[in-house]
PDB file of C-alpha atoms in Angstrom:
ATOM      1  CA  UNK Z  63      -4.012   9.623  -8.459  1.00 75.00           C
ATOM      2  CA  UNK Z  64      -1.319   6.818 -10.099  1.00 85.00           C
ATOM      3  CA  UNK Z  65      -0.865   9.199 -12.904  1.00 91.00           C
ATOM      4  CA  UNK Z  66       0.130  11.923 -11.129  1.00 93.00           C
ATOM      5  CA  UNK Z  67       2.126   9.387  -8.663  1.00 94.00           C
ATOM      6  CA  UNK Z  68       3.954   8.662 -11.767  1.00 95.00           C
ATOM      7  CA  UNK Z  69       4.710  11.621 -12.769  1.00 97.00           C
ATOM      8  CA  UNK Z  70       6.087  12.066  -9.618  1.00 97.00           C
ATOM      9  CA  UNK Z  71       8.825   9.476  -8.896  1.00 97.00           C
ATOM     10  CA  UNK Z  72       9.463  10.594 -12.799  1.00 97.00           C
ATOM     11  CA  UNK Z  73      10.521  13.866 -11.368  1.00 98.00           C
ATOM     12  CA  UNK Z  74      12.139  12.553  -8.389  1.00 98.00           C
ATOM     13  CA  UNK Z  75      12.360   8.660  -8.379  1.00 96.00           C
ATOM     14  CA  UNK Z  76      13.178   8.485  -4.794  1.00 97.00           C
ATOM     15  CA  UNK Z  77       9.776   9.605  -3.741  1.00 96.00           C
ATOM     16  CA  UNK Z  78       8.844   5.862  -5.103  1.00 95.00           C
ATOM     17  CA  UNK Z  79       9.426   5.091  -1.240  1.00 94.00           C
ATOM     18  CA  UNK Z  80       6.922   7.072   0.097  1.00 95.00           C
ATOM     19  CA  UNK Z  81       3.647   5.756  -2.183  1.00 94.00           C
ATOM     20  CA  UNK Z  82       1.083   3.310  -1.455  1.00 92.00           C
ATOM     21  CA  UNK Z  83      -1.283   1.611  -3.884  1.00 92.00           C
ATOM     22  CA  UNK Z  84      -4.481   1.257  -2.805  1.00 91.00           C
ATOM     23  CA  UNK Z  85      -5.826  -1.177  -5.348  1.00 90.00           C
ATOM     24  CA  UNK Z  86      -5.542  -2.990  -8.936  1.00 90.00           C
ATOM     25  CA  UNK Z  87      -7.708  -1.372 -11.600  1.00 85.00           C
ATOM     26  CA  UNK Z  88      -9.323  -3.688 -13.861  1.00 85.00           C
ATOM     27  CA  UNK Z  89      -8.600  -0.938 -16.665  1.00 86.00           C
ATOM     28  CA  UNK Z  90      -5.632  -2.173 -18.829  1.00 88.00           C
ATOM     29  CA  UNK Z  91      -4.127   1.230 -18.415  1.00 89.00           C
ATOM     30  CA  UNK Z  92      -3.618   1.258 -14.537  1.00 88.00           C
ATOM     31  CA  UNK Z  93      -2.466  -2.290 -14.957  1.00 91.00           C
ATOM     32  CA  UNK Z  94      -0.050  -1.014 -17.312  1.00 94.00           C
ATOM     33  CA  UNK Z  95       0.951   1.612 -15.179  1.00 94.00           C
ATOM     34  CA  UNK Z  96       1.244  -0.194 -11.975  1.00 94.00           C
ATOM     35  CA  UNK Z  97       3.672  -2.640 -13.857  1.00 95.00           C
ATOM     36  CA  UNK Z  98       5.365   0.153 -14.861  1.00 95.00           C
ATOM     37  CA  UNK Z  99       5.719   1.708 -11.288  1.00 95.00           C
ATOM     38  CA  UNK Z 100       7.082  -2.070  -9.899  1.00 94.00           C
ATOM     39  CA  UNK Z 101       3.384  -1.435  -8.028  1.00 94.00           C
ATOM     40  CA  UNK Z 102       1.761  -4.145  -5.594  1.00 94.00           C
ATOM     41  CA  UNK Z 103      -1.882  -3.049  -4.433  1.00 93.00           C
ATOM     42  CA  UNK Z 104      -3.163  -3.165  -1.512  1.00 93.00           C
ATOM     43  CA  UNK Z 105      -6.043  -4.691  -2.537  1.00 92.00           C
ATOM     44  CA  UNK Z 106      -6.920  -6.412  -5.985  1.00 90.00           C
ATOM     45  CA  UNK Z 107     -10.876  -6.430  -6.153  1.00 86.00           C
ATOM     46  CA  UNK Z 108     -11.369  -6.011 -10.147  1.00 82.00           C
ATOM     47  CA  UNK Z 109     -12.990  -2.858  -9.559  1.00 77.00           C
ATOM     48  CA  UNK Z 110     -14.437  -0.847 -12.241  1.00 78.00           C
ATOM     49  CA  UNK Z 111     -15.809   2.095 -10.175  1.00 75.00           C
ATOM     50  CA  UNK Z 112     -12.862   4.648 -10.534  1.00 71.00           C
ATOM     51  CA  UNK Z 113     -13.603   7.777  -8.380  1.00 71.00           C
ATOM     52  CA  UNK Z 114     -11.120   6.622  -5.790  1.00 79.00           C
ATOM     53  CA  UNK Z 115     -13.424   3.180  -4.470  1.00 83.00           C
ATOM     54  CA  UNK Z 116     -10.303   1.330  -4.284  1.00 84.00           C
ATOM     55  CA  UNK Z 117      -8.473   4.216  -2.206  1.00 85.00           C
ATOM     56  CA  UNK Z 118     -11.589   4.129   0.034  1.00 89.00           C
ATOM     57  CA  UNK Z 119     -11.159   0.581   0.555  1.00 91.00           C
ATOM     58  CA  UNK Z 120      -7.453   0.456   1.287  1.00 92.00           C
ATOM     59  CA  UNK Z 121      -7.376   3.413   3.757  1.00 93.00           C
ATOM     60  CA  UNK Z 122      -8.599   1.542   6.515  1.00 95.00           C
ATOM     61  CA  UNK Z 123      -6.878  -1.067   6.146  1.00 95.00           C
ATOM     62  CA  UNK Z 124      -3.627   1.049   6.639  1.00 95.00           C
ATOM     63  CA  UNK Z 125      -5.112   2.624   9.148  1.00 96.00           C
ATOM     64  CA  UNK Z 126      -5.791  -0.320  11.190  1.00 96.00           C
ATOM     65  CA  UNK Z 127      -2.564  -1.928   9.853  1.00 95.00           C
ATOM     66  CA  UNK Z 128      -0.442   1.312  11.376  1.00 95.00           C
ATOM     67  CA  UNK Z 129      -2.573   0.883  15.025  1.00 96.00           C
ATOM     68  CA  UNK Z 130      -1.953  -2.514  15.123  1.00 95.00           C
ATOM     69  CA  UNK Z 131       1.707  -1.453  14.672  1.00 94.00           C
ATOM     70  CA  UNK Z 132       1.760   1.294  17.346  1.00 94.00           C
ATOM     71  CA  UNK Z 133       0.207  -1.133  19.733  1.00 93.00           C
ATOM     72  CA  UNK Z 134       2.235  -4.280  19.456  1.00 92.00           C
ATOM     73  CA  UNK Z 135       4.523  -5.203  22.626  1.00 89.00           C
ATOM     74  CA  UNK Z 136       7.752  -5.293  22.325  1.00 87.00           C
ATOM     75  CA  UNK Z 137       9.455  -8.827  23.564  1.00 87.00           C
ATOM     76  CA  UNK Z 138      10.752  -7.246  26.976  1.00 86.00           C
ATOM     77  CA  UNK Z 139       7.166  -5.488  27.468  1.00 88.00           C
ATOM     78  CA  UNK Z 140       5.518  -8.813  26.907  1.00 87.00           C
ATOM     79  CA  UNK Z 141       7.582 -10.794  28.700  1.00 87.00           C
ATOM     80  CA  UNK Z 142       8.959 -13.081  26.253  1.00 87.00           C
ATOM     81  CA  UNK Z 143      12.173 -15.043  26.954  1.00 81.00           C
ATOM     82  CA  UNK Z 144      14.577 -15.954  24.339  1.00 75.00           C
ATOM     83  CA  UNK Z 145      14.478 -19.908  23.893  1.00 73.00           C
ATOM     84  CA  UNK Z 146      16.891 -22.063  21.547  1.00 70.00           C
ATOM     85  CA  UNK Z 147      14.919 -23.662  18.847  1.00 65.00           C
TER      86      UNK Z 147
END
């Protein structure tokens, strides 16, 4: 999948945006790319697995990351009073 997410954003850098990175490869090559891509991970486990373990990984994390999101209060739902410092 990062190969073909940089072939993308070399066709059309502005989907760059829109990509997540699940997790840093040990392989020098996705390394490489990442750097290449301006790339943080997710996660950074030193896999060696390939076959997507890292994706596998990171997808619930984003998952939970967006419901935590969704559920947050906002200050005026929770009740929270602007104070001076």
């Amino acid at each position: 999948c990062s190969v073909a997410a940089l072939v993308a954003v070399r066709l059309n850098p502005s989907c760059r945006n829109w990509l997540l990175f699940g997790h840093r490869g040990a392989e020098p090559g996705h390394r490489h790319l990442l750097e290449t891509l301006q790339a943080e991970p997710l996660l950074d486990l030193g896999l060696r697995l390939g076959e997507g373990s890292g994706a596998a990984l990171a997808v619930p994390l984003v998952r939970l990351a967006c419901e935590l999101h969704n559920g947050m209060a906002t200050f005026a739902e929770a009740a929270v009073a602007d104070r001076p410092a």
